[in-house]
Structures are given as C-alpha cells and as structure tokens.
PDB file of C-alpha atoms in Angstrom:
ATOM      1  CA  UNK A   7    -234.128 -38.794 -91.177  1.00  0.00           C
ATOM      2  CA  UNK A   8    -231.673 -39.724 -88.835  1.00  0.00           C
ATOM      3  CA  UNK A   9    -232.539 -42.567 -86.096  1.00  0.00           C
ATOM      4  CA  UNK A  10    -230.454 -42.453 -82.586  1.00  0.00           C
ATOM      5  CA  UNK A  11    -230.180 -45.720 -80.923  1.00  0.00           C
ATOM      6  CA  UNK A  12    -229.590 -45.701 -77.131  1.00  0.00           C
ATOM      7  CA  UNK A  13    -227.073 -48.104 -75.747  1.00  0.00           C
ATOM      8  CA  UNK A  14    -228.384 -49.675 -72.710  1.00  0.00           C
ATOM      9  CA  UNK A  15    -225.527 -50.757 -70.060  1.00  0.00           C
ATOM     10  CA  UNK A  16    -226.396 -53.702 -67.484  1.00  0.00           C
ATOM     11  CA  UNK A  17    -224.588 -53.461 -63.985  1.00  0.00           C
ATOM     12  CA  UNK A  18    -224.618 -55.413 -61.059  1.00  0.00           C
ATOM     13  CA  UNK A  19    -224.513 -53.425 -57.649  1.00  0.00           C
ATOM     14  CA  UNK A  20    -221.694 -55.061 -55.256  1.00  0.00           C
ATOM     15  CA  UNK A  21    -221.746 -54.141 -51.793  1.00  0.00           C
ATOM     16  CA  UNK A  22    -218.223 -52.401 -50.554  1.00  0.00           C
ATOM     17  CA  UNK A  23    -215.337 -54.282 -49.591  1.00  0.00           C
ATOM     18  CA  UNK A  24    -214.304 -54.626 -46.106  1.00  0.00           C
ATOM     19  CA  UNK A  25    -211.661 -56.909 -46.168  1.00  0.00           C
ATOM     20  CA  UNK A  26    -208.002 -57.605 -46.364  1.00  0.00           C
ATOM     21  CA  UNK A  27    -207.140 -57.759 -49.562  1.00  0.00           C
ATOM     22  CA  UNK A  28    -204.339 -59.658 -51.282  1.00  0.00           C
ATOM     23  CA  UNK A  29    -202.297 -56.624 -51.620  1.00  0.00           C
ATOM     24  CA  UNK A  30    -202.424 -56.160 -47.939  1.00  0.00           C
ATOM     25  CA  UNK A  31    -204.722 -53.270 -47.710  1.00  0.00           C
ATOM     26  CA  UNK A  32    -207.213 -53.323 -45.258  1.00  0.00           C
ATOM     27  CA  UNK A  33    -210.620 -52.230 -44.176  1.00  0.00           C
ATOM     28  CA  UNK A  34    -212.730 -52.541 -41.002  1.00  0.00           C
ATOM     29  CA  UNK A  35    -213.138 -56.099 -40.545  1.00  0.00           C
ATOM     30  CA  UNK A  36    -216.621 -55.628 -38.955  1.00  0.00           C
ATOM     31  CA  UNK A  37    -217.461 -54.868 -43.000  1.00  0.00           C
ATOM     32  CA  UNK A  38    -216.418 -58.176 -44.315  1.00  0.00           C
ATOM     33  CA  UNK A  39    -219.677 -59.940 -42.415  1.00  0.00           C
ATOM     34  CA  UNK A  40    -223.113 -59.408 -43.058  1.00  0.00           C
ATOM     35  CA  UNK A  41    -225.031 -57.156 -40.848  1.00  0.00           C
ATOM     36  CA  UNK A  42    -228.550 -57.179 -42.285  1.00  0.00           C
ATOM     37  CA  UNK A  43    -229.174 -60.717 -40.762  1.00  0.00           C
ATOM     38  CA  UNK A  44    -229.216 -62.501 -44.208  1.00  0.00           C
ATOM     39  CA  UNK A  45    -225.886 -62.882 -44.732  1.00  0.00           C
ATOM     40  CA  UNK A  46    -226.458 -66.670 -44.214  1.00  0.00           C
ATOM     41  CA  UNK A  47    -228.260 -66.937 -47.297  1.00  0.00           C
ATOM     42  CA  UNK A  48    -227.175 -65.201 -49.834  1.00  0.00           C
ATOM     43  CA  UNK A  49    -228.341 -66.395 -53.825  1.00  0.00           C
ATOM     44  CA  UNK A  50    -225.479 -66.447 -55.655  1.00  0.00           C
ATOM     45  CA  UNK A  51    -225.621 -64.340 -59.393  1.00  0.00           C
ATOM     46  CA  UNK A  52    -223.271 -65.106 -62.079  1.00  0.00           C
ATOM     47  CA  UNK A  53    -219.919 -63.422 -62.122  1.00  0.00           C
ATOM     48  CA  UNK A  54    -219.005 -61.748 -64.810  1.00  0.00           C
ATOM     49  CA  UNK A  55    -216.322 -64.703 -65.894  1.00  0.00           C
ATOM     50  CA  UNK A  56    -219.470 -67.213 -66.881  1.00  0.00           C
ATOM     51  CA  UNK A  57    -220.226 -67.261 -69.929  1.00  0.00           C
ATOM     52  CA  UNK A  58    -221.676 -70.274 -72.515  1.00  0.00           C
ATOM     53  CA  UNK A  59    -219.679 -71.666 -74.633  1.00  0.00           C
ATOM     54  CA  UNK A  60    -221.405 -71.100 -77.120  1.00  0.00           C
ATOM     55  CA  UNK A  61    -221.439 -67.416 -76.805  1.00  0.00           C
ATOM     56  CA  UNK A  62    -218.511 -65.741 -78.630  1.00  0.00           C
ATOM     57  CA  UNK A  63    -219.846 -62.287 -77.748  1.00  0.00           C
ATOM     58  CA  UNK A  64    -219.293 -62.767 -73.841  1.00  0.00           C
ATOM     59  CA  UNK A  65    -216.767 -60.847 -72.800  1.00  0.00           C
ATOM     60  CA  UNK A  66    -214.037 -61.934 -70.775  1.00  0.00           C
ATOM     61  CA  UNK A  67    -213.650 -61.497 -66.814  1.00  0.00           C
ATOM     62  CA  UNK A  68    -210.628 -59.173 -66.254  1.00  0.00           C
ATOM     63  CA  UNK A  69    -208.298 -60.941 -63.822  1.00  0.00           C
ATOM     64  CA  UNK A  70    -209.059 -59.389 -59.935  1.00  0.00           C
ATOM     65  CA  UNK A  71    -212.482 -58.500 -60.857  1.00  0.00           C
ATOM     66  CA  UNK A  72    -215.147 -58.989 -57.834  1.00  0.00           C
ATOM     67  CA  UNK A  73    -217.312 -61.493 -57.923  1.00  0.00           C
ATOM     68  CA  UNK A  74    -221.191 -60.774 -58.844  1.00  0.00           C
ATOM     69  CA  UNK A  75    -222.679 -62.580 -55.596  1.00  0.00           C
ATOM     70  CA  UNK A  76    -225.937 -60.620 -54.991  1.00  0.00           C
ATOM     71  CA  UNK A  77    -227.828 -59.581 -52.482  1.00  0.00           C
ATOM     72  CA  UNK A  78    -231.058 -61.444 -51.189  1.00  0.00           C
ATOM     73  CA  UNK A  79    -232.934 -58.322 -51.924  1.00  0.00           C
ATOM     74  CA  UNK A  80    -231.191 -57.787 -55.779  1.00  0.00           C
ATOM     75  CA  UNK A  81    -233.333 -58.245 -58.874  1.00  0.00           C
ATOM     76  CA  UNK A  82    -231.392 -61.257 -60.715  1.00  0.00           C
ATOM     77  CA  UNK A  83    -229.862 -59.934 -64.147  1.00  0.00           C
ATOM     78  CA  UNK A  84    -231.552 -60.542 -67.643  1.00  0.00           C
ATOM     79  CA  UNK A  85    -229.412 -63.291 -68.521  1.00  0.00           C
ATOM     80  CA  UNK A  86    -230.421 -65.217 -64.905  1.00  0.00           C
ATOM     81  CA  UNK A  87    -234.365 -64.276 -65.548  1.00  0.00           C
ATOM     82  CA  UNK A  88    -233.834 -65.846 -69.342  1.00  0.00           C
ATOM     83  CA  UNK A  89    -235.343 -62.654 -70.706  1.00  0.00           C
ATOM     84  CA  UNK A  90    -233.246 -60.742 -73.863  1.00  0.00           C
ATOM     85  CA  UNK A  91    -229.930 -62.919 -73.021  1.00  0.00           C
ATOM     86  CA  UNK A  92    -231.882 -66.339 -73.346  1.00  0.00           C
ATOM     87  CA  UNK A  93    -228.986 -68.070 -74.599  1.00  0.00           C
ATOM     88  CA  UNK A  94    -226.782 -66.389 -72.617  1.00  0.00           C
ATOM     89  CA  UNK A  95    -228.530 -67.699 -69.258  1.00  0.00           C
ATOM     90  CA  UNK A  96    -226.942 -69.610 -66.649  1.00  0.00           C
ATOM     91  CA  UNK A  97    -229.081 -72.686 -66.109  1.00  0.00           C
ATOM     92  CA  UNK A  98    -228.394 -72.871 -62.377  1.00  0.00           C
ATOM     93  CA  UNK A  99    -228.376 -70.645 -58.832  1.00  0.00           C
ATOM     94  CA  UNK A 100    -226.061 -71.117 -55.735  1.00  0.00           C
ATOM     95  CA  UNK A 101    -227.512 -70.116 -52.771  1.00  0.00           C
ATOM     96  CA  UNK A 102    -224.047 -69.325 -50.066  1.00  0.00           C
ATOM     97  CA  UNK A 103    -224.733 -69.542 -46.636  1.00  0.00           C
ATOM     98  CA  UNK A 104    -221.262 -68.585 -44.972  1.00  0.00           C
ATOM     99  CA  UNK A 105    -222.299 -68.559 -41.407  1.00  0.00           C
ATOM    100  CA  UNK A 106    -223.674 -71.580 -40.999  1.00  0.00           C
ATOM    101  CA  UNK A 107    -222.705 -74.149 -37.795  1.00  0.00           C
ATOM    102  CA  UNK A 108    -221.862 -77.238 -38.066  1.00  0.00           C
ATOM    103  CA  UNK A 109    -222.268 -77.554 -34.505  1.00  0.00           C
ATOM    104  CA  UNK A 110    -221.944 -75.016 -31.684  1.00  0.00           C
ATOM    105  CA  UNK A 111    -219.335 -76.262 -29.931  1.00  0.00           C
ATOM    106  CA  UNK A 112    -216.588 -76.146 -32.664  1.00  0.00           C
ATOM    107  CA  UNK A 113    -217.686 -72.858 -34.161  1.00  0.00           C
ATOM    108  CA  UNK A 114    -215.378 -69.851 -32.282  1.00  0.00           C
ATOM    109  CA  UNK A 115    -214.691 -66.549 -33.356  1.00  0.00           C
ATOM    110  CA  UNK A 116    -211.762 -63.840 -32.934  1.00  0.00           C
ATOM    111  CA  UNK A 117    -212.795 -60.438 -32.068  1.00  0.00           C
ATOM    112  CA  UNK A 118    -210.461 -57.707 -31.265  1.00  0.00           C
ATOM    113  CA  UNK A 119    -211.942 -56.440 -28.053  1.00  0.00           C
ATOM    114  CA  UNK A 120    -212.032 -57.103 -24.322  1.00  0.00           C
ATOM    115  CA  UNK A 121    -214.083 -60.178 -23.397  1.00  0.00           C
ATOM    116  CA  UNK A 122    -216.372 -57.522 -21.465  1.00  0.00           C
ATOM    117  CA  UNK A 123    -217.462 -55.832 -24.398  1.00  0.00           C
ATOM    118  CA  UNK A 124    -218.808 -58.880 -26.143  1.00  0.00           C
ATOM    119  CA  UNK A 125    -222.101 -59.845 -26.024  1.00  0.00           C
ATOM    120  CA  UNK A 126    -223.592 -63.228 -25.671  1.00  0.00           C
ATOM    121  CA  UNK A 127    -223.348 -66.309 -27.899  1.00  0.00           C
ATOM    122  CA  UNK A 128    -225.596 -65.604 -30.628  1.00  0.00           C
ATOM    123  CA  UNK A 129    -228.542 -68.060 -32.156  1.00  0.00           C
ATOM    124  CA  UNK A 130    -227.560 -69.257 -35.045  1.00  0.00           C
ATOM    125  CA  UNK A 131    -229.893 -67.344 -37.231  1.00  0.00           C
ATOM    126  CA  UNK A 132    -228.586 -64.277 -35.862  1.00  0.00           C
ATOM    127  CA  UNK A 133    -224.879 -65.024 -36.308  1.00  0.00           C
ATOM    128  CA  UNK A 134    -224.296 -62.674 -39.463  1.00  0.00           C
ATOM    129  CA  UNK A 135    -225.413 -59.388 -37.565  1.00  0.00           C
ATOM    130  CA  UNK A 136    -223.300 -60.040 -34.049  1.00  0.00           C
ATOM    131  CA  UNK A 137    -220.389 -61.088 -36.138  1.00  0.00           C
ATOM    132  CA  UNK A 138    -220.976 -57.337 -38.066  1.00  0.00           C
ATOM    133  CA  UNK A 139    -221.427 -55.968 -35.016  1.00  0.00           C
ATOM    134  CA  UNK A 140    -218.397 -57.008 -33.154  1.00  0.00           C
ATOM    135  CA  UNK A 141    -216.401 -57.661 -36.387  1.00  0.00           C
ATOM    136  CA  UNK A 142    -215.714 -60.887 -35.341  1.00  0.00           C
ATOM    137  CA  UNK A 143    -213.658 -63.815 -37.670  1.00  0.00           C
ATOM    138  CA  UNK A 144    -214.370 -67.228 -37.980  1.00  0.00           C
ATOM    139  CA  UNK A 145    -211.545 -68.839 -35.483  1.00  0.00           C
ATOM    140  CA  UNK A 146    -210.242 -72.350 -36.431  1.00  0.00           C
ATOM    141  CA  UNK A 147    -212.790 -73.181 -38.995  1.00  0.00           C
ATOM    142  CA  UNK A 148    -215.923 -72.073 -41.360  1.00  0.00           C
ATOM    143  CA  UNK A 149    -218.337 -73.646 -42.176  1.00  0.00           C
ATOM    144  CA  UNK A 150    -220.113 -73.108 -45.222  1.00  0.00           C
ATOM    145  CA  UNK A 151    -223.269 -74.079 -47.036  1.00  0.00           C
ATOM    146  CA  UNK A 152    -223.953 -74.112 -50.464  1.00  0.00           C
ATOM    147  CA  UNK A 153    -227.571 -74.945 -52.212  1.00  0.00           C
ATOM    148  CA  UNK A 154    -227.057 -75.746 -55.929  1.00  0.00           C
ATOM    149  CA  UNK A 155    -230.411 -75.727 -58.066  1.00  0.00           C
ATOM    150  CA  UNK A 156    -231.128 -75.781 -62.221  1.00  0.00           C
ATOM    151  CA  UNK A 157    -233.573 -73.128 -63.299  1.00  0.00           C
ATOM    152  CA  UNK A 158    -235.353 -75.509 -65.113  1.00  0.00           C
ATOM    153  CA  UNK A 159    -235.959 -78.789 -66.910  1.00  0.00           C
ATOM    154  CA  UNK A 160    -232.396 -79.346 -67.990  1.00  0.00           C
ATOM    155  CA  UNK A 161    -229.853 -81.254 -66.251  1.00  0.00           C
ATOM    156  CA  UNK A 162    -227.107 -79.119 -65.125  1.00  0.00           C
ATOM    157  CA  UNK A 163    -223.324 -80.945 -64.248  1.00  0.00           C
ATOM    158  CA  UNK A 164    -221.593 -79.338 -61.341  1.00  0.00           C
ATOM    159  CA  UNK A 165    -217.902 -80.586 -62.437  1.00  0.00           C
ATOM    160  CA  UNK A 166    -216.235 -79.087 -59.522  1.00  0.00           C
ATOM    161  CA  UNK A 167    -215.530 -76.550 -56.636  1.00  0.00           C
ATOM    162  CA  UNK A 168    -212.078 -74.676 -56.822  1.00  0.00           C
ATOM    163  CA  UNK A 169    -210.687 -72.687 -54.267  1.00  0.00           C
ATOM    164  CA  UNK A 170    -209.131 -69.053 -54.612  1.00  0.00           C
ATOM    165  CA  UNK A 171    -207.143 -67.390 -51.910  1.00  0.00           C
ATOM    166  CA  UNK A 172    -207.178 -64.176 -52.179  1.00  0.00           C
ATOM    167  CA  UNK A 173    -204.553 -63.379 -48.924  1.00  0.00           C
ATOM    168  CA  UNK A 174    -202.817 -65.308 -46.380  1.00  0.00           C
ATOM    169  CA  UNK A 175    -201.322 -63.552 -43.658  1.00  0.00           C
ATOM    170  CA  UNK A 176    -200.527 -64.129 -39.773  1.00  0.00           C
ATOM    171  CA  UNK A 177    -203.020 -65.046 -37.325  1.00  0.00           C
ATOM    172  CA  UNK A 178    -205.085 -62.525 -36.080  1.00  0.00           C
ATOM    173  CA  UNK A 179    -203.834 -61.582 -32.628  1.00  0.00           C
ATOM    174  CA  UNK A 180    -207.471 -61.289 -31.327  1.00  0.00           C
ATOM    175  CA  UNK A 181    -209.415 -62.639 -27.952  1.00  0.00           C
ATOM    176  CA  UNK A 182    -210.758 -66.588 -28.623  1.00  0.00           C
ATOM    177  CA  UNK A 183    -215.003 -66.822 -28.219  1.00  0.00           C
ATOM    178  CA  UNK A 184    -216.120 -70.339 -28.164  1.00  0.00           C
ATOM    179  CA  UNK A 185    -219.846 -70.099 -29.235  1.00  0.00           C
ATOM    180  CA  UNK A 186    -220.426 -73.510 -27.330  1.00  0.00           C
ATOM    181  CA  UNK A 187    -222.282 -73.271 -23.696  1.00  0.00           C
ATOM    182  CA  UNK A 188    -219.607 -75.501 -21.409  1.00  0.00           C
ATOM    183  CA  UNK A 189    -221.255 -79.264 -20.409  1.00  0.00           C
ATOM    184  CA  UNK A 190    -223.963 -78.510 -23.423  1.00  0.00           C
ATOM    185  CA  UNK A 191    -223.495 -81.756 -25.735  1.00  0.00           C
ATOM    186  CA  UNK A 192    -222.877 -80.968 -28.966  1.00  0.00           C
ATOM    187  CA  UNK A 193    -222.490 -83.423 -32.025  1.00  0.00           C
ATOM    188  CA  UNK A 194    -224.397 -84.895 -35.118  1.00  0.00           C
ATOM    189  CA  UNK A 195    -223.666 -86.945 -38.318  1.00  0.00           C
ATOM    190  CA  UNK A 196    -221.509 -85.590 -40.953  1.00  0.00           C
ATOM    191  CA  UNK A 197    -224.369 -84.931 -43.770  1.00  0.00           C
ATOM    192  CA  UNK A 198    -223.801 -85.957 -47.043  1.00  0.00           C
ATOM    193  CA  UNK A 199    -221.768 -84.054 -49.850  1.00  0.00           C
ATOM    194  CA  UNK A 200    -219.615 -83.075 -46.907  1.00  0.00           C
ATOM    195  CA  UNK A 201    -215.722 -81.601 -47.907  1.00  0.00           C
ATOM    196  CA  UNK A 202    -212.886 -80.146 -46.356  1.00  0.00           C
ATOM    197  CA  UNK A 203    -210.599 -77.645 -47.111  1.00  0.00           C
ATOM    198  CA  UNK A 204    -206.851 -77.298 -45.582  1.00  0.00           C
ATOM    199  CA  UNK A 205    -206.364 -73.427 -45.850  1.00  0.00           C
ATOM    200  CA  UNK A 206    -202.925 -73.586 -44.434  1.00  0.00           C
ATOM    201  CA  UNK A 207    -201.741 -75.426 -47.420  1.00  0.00           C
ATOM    202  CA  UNK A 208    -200.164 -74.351 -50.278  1.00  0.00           C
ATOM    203  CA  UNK A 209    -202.442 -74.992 -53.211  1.00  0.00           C
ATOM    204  CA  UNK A 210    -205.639 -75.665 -50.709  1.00  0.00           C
ATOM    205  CA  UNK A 211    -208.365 -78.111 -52.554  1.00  0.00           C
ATOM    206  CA  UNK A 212    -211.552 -79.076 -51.686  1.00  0.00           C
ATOM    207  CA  UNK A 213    -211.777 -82.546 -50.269  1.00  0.00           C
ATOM    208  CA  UNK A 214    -215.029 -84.923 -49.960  1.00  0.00           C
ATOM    209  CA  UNK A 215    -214.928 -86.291 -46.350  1.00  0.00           C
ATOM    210  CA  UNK A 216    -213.881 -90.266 -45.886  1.00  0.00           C
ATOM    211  CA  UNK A 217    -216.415 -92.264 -47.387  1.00  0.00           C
ATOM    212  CA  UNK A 218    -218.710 -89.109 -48.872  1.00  0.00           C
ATOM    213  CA  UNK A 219    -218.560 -88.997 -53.049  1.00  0.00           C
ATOM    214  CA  UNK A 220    -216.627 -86.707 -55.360  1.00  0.00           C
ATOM    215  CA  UNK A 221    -217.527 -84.596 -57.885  1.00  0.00           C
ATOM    216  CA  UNK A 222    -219.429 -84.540 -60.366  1.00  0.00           C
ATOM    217  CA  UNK A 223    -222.989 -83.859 -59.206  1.00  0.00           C
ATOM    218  CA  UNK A 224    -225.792 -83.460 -61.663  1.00  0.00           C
ATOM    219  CA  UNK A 225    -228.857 -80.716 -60.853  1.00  0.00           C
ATOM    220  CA  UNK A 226    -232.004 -79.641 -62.156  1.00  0.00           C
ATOM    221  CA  UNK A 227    -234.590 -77.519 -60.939  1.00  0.00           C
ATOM    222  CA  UNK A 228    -236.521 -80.325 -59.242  1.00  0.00           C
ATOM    223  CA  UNK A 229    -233.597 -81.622 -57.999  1.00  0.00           C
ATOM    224  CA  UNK A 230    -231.054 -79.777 -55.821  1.00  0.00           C
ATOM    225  CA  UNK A 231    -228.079 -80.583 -54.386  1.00  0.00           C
ATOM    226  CA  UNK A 232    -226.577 -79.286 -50.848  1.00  0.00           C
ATOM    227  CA  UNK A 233    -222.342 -79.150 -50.208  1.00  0.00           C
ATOM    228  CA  UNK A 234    -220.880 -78.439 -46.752  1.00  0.00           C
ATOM    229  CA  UNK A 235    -217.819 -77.087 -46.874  1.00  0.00           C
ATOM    230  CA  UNK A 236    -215.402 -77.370 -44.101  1.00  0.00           C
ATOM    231  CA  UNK A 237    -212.625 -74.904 -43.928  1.00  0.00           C
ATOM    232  CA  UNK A 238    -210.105 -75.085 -41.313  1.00  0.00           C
ATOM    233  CA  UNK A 239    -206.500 -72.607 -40.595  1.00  0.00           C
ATOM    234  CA  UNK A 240    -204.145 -72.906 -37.959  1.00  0.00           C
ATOM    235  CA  UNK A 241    -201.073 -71.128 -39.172  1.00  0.00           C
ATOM    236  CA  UNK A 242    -202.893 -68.224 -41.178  1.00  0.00           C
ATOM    237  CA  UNK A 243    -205.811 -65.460 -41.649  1.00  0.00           C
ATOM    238  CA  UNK A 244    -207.027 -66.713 -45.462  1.00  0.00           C
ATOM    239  CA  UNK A 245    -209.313 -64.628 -47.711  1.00  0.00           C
ATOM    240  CA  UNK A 246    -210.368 -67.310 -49.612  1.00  0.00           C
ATOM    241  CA  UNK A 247    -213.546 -67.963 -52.257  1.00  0.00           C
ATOM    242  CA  UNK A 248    -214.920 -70.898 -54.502  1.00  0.00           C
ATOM    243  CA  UNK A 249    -214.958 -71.013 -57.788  1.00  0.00           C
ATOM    244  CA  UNK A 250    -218.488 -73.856 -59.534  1.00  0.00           C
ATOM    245  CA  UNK A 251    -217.577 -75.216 -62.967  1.00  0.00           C
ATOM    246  CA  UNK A 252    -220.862 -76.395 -64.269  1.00  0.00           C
ATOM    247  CA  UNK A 253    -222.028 -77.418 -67.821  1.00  0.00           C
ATOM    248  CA  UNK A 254    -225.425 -77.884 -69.323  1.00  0.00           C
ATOM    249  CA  UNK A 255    -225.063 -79.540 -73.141  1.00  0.00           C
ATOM    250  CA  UNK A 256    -222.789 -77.492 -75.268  1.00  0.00           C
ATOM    251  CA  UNK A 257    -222.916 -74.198 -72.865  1.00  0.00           C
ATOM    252  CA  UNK A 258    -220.484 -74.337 -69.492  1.00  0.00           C
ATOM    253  CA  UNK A 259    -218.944 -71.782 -67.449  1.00  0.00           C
ATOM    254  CA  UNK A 260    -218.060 -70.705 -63.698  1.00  0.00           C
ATOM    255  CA  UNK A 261    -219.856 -69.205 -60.644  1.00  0.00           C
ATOM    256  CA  UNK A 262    -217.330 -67.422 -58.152  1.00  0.00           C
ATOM    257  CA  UNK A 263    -219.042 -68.035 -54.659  1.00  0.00           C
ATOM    258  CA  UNK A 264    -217.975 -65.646 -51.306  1.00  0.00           C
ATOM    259  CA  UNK A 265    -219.535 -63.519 -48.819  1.00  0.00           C
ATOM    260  CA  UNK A 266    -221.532 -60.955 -50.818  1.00  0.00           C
ATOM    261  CA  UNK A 267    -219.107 -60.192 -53.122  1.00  0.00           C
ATOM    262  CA  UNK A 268    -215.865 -60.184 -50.695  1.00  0.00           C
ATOM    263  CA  UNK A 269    -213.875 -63.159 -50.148  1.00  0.00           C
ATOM    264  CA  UNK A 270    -214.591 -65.653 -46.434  1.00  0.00           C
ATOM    265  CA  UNK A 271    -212.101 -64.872 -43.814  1.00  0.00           C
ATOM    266  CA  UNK A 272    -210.527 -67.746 -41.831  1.00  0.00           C
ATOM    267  CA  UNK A 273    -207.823 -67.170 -39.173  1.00  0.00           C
ATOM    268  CA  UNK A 274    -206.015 -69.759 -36.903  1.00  0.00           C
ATOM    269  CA  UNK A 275    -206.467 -69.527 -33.120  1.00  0.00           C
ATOM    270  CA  UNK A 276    -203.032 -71.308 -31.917  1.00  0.00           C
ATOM    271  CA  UNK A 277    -201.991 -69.663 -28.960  1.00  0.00           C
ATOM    272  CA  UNK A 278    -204.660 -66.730 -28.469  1.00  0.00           C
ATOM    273  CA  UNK A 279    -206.694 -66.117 -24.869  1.00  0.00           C
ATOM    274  CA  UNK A 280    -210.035 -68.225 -25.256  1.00  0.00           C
ATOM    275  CA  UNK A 281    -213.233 -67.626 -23.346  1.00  0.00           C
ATOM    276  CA  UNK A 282    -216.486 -69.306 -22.697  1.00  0.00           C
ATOM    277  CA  UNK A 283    -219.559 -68.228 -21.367  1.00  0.00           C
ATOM    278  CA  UNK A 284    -221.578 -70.515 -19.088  1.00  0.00           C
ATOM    279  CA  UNK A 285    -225.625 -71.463 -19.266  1.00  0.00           C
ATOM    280  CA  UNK A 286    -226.961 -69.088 -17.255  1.00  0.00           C
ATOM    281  CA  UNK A 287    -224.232 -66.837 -16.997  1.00  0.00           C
ATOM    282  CA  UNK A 288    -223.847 -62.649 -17.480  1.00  0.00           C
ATOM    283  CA  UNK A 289    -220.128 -62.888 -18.577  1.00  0.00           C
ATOM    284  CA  UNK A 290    -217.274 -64.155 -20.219  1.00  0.00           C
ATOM    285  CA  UNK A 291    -214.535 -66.295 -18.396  1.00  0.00           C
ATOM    286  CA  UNK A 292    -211.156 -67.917 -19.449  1.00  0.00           C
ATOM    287  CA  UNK A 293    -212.348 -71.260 -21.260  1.00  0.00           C
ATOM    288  CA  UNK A 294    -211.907 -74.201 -18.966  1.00  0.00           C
ATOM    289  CA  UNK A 295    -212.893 -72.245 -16.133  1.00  0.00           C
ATOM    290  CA  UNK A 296    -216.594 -72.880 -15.834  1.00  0.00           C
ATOM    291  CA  UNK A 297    -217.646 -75.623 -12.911  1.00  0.00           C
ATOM    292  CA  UNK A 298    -220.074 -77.904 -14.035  1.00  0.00           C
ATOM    293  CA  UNK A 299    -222.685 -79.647 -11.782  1.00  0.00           C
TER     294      UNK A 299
END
C-alpha cells in the first residue's frame, strides 16, 4: 500500500516594492510609505536570514532577498507562534515605527508637486497615509522607533543594530514642507536609548547620542526596550534598513528591520524651495515668510 506524503510550503506575503532600488530602478515613490494608516507600527517578523544556531537545517538567506517585516494585520509564522518550529523560534519581536516625530518642527518632507496641491500638515498619527498620498520623503532626517520585546521568560541580548544601504543617489529635486506651524514652540528631551545615524557617510553606523549607552541591551517579555533612531542626509537620497543581532543561550541570529518590507528613504534638502504653512492658515507660503504677532 503505498502512502503519499504532502509537502507543506510556509510563505510570508511581502507587500510590493515601491522604491528605488540599488540598481537604480524605480517605482512610484508614493508606494514606498504606508497608506493604510499603520505604517507607524509595524511588528517586525523574522527574515528569512535568522536562524538559531543551533539549527543546521535553516536554510540560508540568499544575498538581496527582502526582508520578512509583516504587516500589522499578518498572522506571525509557526516558528514566531512556537508551534511545529519550537526550536526554531525567535525569542523576540521588533515593533518599527518609521514615521514617528521627534518633534514637529524638525520633521520636513519632499514632495514632487506644487505647494498648492499639498494638503495640510498632518497629525502625527496620520503621517503614514498623507505621506502615501502625496508620496512624500522624509527631508533632512527620519526618525525612527523601534520596540524590542522577548516572547517569553528568557532573557534575550540585543548585541547590535547595523545599517544597510540599499541606494544612494542625488537629492531629490522636490518642493521643501516643514511640518512645523511657524512661532509654535517645539522641543523636548532626547529620550533614552537615543542614536544617530550619518547617511551621507561612507560606511554609515549607528551612534548612541552623547552621554546615552551602547549596545548591548538585554530583553525579555516583561521587559522591553525602546531605540530612537536618528537618521540624517544632506548630500544624498539613501534607501537604507537595520539589521538586530540578538542571542538567547546557544541560539542567535538577525532581524532585518524597514518599512514593510522596503528599505526607509532619506533625501537631503540643501538648496530646494521650502514652505511653511501658518496656524490658521488655508495655504502654503515660502518658509520665513509668515508674520508672527
């Protein structure tokens, strides 16, 4: 009696580039950003690079292979639930918020259209679906926050953040938007695990800010940790990502972080027309131009 066994194939669903990609080629930038209004918080899967140690049956991440960053709506694989793959699960989740503020006033974006077909400064929880609509770029700077928690008991090492450019070009040629409402005070502390990352250099690293610790971090499910991750580019548009080395005992590996599977975009502003729009205002005007009372 002959038996038939039925191979089962696990895939993870990545939404559809949009970006530039380090070949060059290019897609509509309005499709790099999130436009279902979570792209702020997106929980971070494993990519298909992590992989224990101790597992000699993981296969190997093929070099330019995207990054498994799901959705906020995806199902998390077997290996993250610790069903079949129990050995095989990664003991922590990454939770990438790419369009977060660090203030108002120093986020800006370049869009490629006339400052009267731009709508308003958006709130900040509605940043991912104006920047999809308009296909706007963050200008300058990003800012990005990351949430690192263990799935359980365990104490989980995070040994690192490395960062992967994926394309450097010339700066976008695009219209200025400061997101800042002129004479609106702006400012705050710089929150702990705070870094910085010079895009415009050669080998870019990430760098904790004066007087804020280094890596290592350790996490557990009780206990999460929080980085903020200042980008800045002046002489470039990156396509850039992060890359988490963690370990947990004998079992380590690496979670590629980005913007729902595509890489962040950062451009430098040097030189572009920059507008404002006032409190109160219908319109756009050349920044600087706004009288204050």
């Amino acid at each position: 009696m002959a038996a038939v066994l039925g191979g089962v194939t696990l895939g993870l669903s990545l939404s559809g580039g949009g970006e530039t990609d380090g070949d060059g080629r290019k897609g509509p930038v309005g499709a790099a950003n999130a436009g279902d209004g979570a792209g702020e918080d997106v929980t971070a899967s494993p990519s298909p690079s992590t992989s224990p140690s101790t597992s000699p049956s993981a296969g190997k991440k093929e070099k330019g292979a995207p990054s498994a960053t799901a959705s906020p709506s995806a199902a998390p694989s077997e290996a993250a639930k610790g069903g079949a793959g129990q050995a095989d699960a990664v003991p922590l989740t990454v939770r990438t918020a790419p369009y977060t503020w660090e203030d108002p006033c120093s986020q800006r974006y370049l869009i490629d259209r006339a400052p009267g077909e731009v709508p308003p400064p958006p709130l900040e929880q509605d940043v991912p679906a104006w920047t999809s609509a308009v296909g706007a770029v963050s200008s300058g700077g990003q800012y990005v926050q990351l949430t690192v928690q263990g799935t359980g008991a365990e104490t989980v090492v995070v040994e690192g953040l490395t960062v992967r450019v994926a394309g450097k070009r010339s700066p976008l040629a695009w219209n200025d938007f400061a997101m800042g409402y002129p004479g609106v005070g702006c400012g705050g502390n710089v929150p702990t695990r705070s870094f910085t990352v010079a895009l415009d250099a050669a080998r870019p690293v990430v760098t904790p800010e004066s007087g804020h610790r280094d890596f290592p971090f350790k996490v557990s499910e009780s206990d999460p940790e929080i980085y903020y991750i200042k980008a800045d580019a002046s002489a470039y548009d990156v396509s850039w990502s992060l890359e988490l080395k963690w370990s947990s005992g004998s079992r380590s590996g690496t979670l590629t972080l980005d913007d729902k599977g595509r890489p962040f975009r950062t451009s430098g502003n040097n030189g572009r027309p920059a507008y404002e729009f006032p409190l109160g205002g219908e319109k756009w005007v050349p920044e600087g131009t706004t009288k204050l009372e």
